[in-house]
């Protein structure tokens, strides 16, 4: 069965530009730390440790943080049937299916390969949405998997994690044993780490907002029902007024933050795109 997910050239360009800028930023940062006295071997070990941890445990860490449990087709036949249908339409391997007991309506995809991919929904989402709306949200998450958005989020987060780790190591190792220079150089390392983190945060959040719009488009095209996803967004936005949103770029609905730091576009912006798409599809 041919996938309905068409290549998104704009998404690919934004991904490449963001990764290039982050690569240059962190290369300069690591070079500065090495020049200050942190050995190249230490930097390489730190990078390898973070990469291995994220590769082996990223999906389990995210699911564990949400208190999610995997469910079988026998336990949740309707949920599995929706995922089966969407994966067949998208011509994608079926991910593991999990449910979090959180009352907040939300969903996310975890894992950065087809072997460890998981799709999780919260109990709050299941309680509030009808079947068509739930299918729209699941299609959005399947779109993330199809575009390898989870792998991208993991990749761009590696650099900021390593930057913070190397800054801490610089302090711990005394920057090559030069104890008299430890305090000023340590402060400079901490300052550089903060600047690098802030710049990377702005870059990655900008990419995240575009990825969410791309996933909305992909999911709506997969189901051919943009209005169902728009309706789900409305219900989720209304429920969010009762409490804070979960802070996670992989979540279906993000938190309300200043525009530069928000992981998701405003819901009215997402609904506007879906209404335009519904007009194009005549649905």
Short mmCIF file of C-alpha atoms in Angstrom, two decimals:
data_model
loop_
_atom_site.label_atom_id
_atom_site.label_comp_id
_atom_site.label_asym_id
_atom_site.label_seq_id
_atom_site.Cartn_x
_atom_site.Cartn_y
_atom_site.Cartn_z
CA UNK A 1 0.00 0.00 0.00
CA UNK A 2 1.46 3.38 -0.99
CA UNK A 3 1.97 5.87 1.81
CA UNK A 4 -0.01 9.10 1.71
CA UNK A 5 2.88 11.00 3.28
CA UNK A 6 4.42 13.14 0.57
CA UNK A 7 7.96 14.45 1.08
CA UNK A 8 7.94 17.83 2.84
CA UNK A 9 10.82 19.76 1.26
CA UNK A 10 10.36 22.76 3.56
CA UNK A 11 10.56 20.54 6.63
CA UNK A 12 13.70 18.85 5.29
CA UNK A 13 15.36 22.21 4.60
CA UNK A 14 14.54 23.51 8.08
CA UNK A 15 15.85 20.32 9.65
CA UNK A 16 19.13 20.52 7.74
CA UNK A 17 19.65 24.21 8.47
CA UNK A 18 18.93 23.73 12.19
CA UNK A 19 21.26 20.75 12.48
CA UNK A 20 24.00 22.64 10.60
CA UNK A 21 23.70 25.69 12.87
CA UNK A 22 23.65 23.55 16.00
CA UNK A 23 26.65 21.57 14.77
CA UNK A 24 28.66 24.74 14.18
CA UNK A 25 27.58 26.17 17.54
CA UNK A 26 28.58 23.14 19.57
CA UNK A 27 31.77 22.52 17.59
CA UNK A 28 32.89 26.03 18.55
CA UNK A 29 31.85 25.45 22.16
CA UNK A 30 33.69 22.12 22.48
CA UNK A 31 36.76 23.60 20.77
CA UNK A 32 36.77 26.42 23.33
CA UNK A 33 36.54 23.96 26.23
CA UNK A 34 39.33 21.83 24.81
CA UNK A 35 41.49 24.94 24.37
CA UNK A 36 40.78 25.80 28.01
CA UNK A 37 42.14 22.47 29.17
CA UNK A 38 39.47 19.77 28.75
CA UNK A 39 40.97 16.95 26.72
CA UNK A 40 39.51 15.83 23.40
CA UNK A 41 39.20 12.30 24.80
CA UNK A 42 36.97 13.55 27.63
CA UNK A 43 34.75 15.38 25.12
CA UNK A 44 34.50 12.27 22.94
CA UNK A 45 33.62 10.03 25.91
CA UNK A 46 30.93 12.46 27.07
CA UNK A 47 29.38 12.59 23.61
CA UNK A 48 29.50 8.79 23.23
CA UNK A 49 27.92 8.24 26.65
CA UNK A 50 24.99 10.55 25.88
CA UNK A 51 24.47 9.07 22.41
CA UNK A 52 24.44 5.48 23.70
CA UNK A 53 22.07 6.33 26.55
CA UNK A 54 19.61 8.11 24.28
CA UNK A 55 19.80 5.40 21.62
CA UNK A 56 19.15 2.55 24.04
CA UNK A 57 16.79 4.15 26.53
CA UNK A 58 15.05 7.21 25.06
CA UNK A 59 11.69 5.49 24.55
CA UNK A 60 11.72 3.81 27.96
CA UNK A 61 12.73 7.02 29.72
CA UNK A 62 9.88 9.00 28.18
CA UNK A 63 7.27 6.31 28.85
CA UNK A 64 8.50 5.89 32.42
CA UNK A 65 8.35 9.65 33.03
CA UNK A 66 4.68 9.62 32.03
CA UNK A 67 3.91 6.50 34.07
CA UNK A 68 2.74 4.84 30.85
CA UNK A 69 2.06 1.13 30.43
CA UNK A 70 2.00 -0.79 27.19
CA UNK A 71 -1.37 -2.25 26.26
CA UNK A 72 -2.20 -5.22 24.07
CA UNK A 73 -4.92 -5.47 21.39
CA UNK A 74 -6.93 -7.59 23.82
CA UNK A 75 -6.78 -4.86 26.49
CA UNK A 76 -7.52 -1.91 24.17
CA UNK A 77 -9.02 -3.29 20.93
CA UNK A 78 -10.44 0.04 19.66
CA UNK A 79 -7.22 1.96 20.22
CA UNK A 80 -5.16 -0.74 18.51
CA UNK A 81 -7.61 -0.90 15.60
CA UNK A 82 -7.14 2.83 14.95
CA UNK A 83 -3.34 2.52 15.09
CA UNK A 84 -3.46 -0.53 12.80
CA UNK A 85 -5.53 1.34 10.22
CA UNK A 86 -3.36 4.44 10.25
CA UNK A 87 -0.11 2.49 10.00
CA UNK A 88 -1.54 0.50 7.08
CA UNK A 89 -2.53 3.72 5.30
CA UNK A 90 0.89 5.24 6.00
CA UNK A 91 2.75 2.03 5.10
CA UNK A 92 4.65 2.17 8.39
CA UNK A 93 5.56 -0.52 10.93
CA UNK A 94 3.16 -0.53 13.84
CA UNK A 95 4.63 1.04 17.00
CA UNK A 96 4.01 -0.23 20.49
CA UNK A 97 0.88 1.28 22.02
CA UNK A 98 0.82 2.67 25.55
CA UNK A 99 -1.53 4.57 27.85
CA UNK A 100 -0.52 7.08 30.52
CA UNK A 101 -2.87 7.58 33.49
CA UNK A 102 -2.44 11.38 33.24
CA UNK A 103 -5.73 13.28 33.30
CA UNK A 104 -4.38 15.92 30.91
CA UNK A 105 -5.45 15.16 27.31
CA UNK A 106 -2.26 14.59 25.33
CA UNK A 107 -0.33 12.14 23.17
CA UNK A 108 3.23 11.59 22.03
CA UNK A 109 5.46 9.33 19.96
CA UNK A 110 8.66 7.92 21.50
CA UNK A 111 11.65 6.01 20.17
CA UNK A 112 13.77 7.00 17.21
CA UNK A 113 13.80 3.75 15.20
CA UNK A 114 10.99 1.51 13.97
CA UNK A 115 12.18 -1.16 16.40
CA UNK A 116 11.65 0.89 19.55
CA UNK A 117 8.89 3.25 18.42
CA UNK A 118 5.97 3.70 20.79
CA UNK A 119 2.78 5.72 20.57
CA UNK A 120 1.30 6.84 23.87
CA UNK A 121 -2.00 8.53 24.70
CA UNK A 122 -3.15 9.78 28.08
CA UNK A 123 -6.30 8.59 29.78
CA UNK A 124 -7.50 12.18 29.70
CA UNK A 125 -7.33 12.13 25.91
CA UNK A 126 -9.31 8.88 25.69
CA UNK A 127 -11.95 10.27 28.05
CA UNK A 128 -12.50 13.54 26.16
CA UNK A 129 -12.30 12.71 22.45
CA UNK A 130 -14.68 10.79 20.22
CA UNK A 131 -13.32 8.18 17.81
CA UNK A 132 -12.89 10.55 14.84
CA UNK A 133 -11.03 13.11 16.97
CA UNK A 134 -8.85 10.42 18.52
CA UNK A 135 -7.99 9.12 15.07
CA UNK A 136 -6.95 12.65 14.07
CA UNK A 137 -4.57 12.94 17.03
CA UNK A 138 -3.13 9.47 16.40
CA UNK A 139 -2.61 10.36 12.73
CA UNK A 140 -0.66 13.43 13.85
CA UNK A 141 1.63 11.19 15.92
CA UNK A 142 2.00 8.68 13.07
CA UNK A 143 3.06 11.61 10.89
CA UNK A 144 5.80 12.39 13.42
CA UNK A 145 7.03 8.80 13.09
CA UNK A 146 6.88 8.93 9.29
CA UNK A 147 8.98 12.12 9.21
CA UNK A 148 11.42 10.76 11.83
CA UNK A 149 10.70 13.73 14.06
CA UNK A 150 11.47 11.75 17.21
CA UNK A 151 14.93 10.86 15.91
CA UNK A 152 15.53 14.51 15.04
CA UNK A 153 14.47 15.69 18.50
CA UNK A 154 16.84 13.17 20.04
CA UNK A 155 19.70 14.27 17.78
CA UNK A 156 19.37 17.98 18.49
CA UNK A 157 19.01 17.38 22.23
CA UNK A 158 22.31 15.47 22.33
CA UNK A 159 24.38 18.58 21.79
CA UNK A 160 22.82 20.65 24.57
CA UNK A 161 23.14 17.70 26.95
CA UNK A 162 26.80 17.27 26.09
CA UNK A 163 27.43 21.02 26.40
CA UNK A 164 26.14 21.01 29.95
CA UNK A 165 28.03 17.83 30.79
CA UNK A 166 31.32 19.16 29.43
CA UNK A 167 30.90 22.41 31.33
CA UNK A 168 30.47 20.43 34.55
CA UNK A 169 33.46 18.27 33.73
CA UNK A 170 35.55 21.38 33.11
CA UNK A 171 34.83 22.52 36.65
CA UNK A 172 35.36 19.07 38.15
CA UNK A 173 38.70 18.52 36.45
CA UNK A 174 39.93 21.95 37.38
CA UNK A 175 40.44 22.87 33.74
CA UNK A 176 43.66 20.94 33.35
CA UNK A 177 44.81 21.36 36.93
CA UNK A 178 45.29 25.11 36.79
CA UNK A 179 43.66 25.69 40.15
CA UNK A 180 44.38 29.39 40.36
CA UNK A 181 42.48 29.88 37.12
CA UNK A 182 39.66 27.54 38.16
CA UNK A 183 37.18 30.15 39.38
CA UNK A 184 37.36 32.65 36.50
CA UNK A 185 37.65 29.97 33.82
CA UNK A 186 34.87 27.98 35.49
CA UNK A 187 32.61 31.02 35.43
CA UNK A 188 33.45 31.58 31.77
CA UNK A 189 32.65 27.93 31.00
CA UNK A 190 29.33 28.22 32.82
CA UNK A 191 28.51 31.44 30.99
CA UNK A 192 29.42 29.93 27.62
CA UNK A 193 27.29 26.89 28.43
CA UNK A 194 24.33 29.12 29.24
CA UNK A 195 24.67 31.09 26.02
CA UNK A 196 25.02 27.92 23.95
CA UNK A 197 21.99 26.40 25.64
CA UNK A 198 19.85 29.49 25.07
CA UNK A 199 20.74 29.75 21.38
CA UNK A 200 20.14 26.04 20.86
CA UNK A 201 16.81 26.30 22.68
CA UNK A 202 15.58 29.05 20.34
CA UNK A 203 16.71 27.10 17.26
CA UNK A 204 15.21 23.79 18.32
CA UNK A 205 11.93 25.31 19.50
CA UNK A 206 11.51 27.11 16.16
CA UNK A 207 12.00 23.81 14.35
CA UNK A 208 9.62 22.09 16.78
CA UNK A 209 6.83 24.55 15.99
CA UNK A 210 7.18 23.93 12.27
CA UNK A 211 7.31 20.17 12.84
CA UNK A 212 3.97 20.35 14.65
CA UNK A 213 2.35 22.16 11.73
CA UNK A 214 3.84 19.59 9.34
CA UNK A 215 2.50 16.73 11.51
CA UNK A 216 -0.96 18.36 11.54
CA UNK A 217 -0.89 18.53 7.73
CA UNK A 218 0.36 14.98 7.39
CA UNK A 219 -2.16 13.56 9.84
CA UNK A 220 -5.07 15.43 8.26
CA UNK A 221 -4.11 14.23 4.78
CA UNK A 222 -3.79 10.67 6.06
CA UNK A 223 -7.34 10.60 7.47
CA UNK A 224 -8.77 13.07 4.93
CA UNK A 225 -10.61 14.70 7.86
CA UNK A 226 -8.88 17.91 8.93
CA UNK A 227 -12.00 18.99 10.82
CA UNK A 228 -11.68 16.05 13.23
CA UNK A 229 -8.17 17.10 14.23
CA UNK A 230 -9.26 20.75 14.53
CA UNK A 231 -12.09 19.66 16.83
CA UNK A 232 -9.68 17.62 18.96
CA UNK A 233 -7.39 20.63 19.28
CA UNK A 234 -10.32 22.72 20.49
CA UNK A 235 -11.21 20.22 23.21
CA UNK A 236 -7.59 19.91 24.32
CA UNK A 237 -7.20 23.68 24.46
CA UNK A 238 -10.35 24.00 26.56
CA UNK A 239 -9.15 21.31 28.96
CA UNK A 240 -5.77 23.05 29.30
CA UNK A 241 -7.48 26.04 30.89
CA UNK A 242 -8.05 23.90 33.99
CA UNK A 243 -4.33 23.30 34.61
CA UNK A 244 -0.76 23.59 33.27
CA UNK A 245 0.31 21.69 30.20
CA UNK A 246 3.05 19.11 30.16
CA UNK A 247 6.39 20.62 29.13
CA UNK A 248 7.59 18.34 26.34
CA UNK A 249 8.32 19.10 22.70
CA UNK A 250 7.13 15.61 21.73
CA UNK A 251 3.66 16.10 23.18
CA UNK A 252 0.67 16.66 20.90
CA UNK A 253 -0.18 19.87 22.78
CA UNK A 254 2.56 22.00 24.28
CA UNK A 255 2.63 24.60 27.02
CA UNK A 256 1.94 28.33 26.78
CA UNK A 257 5.28 30.15 26.69
CA UNK A 258 6.75 33.21 24.98
CA UNK A 259 6.68 32.69 21.22
CA UNK A 260 10.44 32.11 20.84
CA UNK A 261 10.46 29.35 23.47
CA UNK A 262 7.16 27.62 22.76
CA UNK A 263 7.39 24.06 21.44
CA UNK A 264 4.04 24.27 19.64
CA UNK A 265 2.31 26.90 17.51
CA UNK A 266 -0.79 28.52 19.05
CA UNK A 267 -3.81 26.26 18.67
CA UNK A 268 -5.77 28.91 16.70
CA UNK A 269 -2.87 28.94 14.19
CA UNK A 270 -3.04 25.15 13.89
CA UNK A 271 -6.83 25.21 13.48
CA UNK A 272 -6.54 27.90 10.81
CA UNK A 273 -4.22 25.68 8.79
CA UNK A 274 -6.61 22.75 9.17
CA UNK A 275 -9.60 24.82 8.03
CA UNK A 276 -7.65 25.89 4.95
CA UNK A 277 -6.73 22.25 4.28
CA UNK A 278 -10.36 21.17 4.68
CA UNK A 279 -11.34 23.72 2.04
CA UNK A 280 -8.66 22.37 -0.30
CA UNK A 281 -9.87 18.79 0.24
CA UNK A 282 -13.55 19.77 -0.02
CA UNK A 283 -14.26 18.05 3.29
#
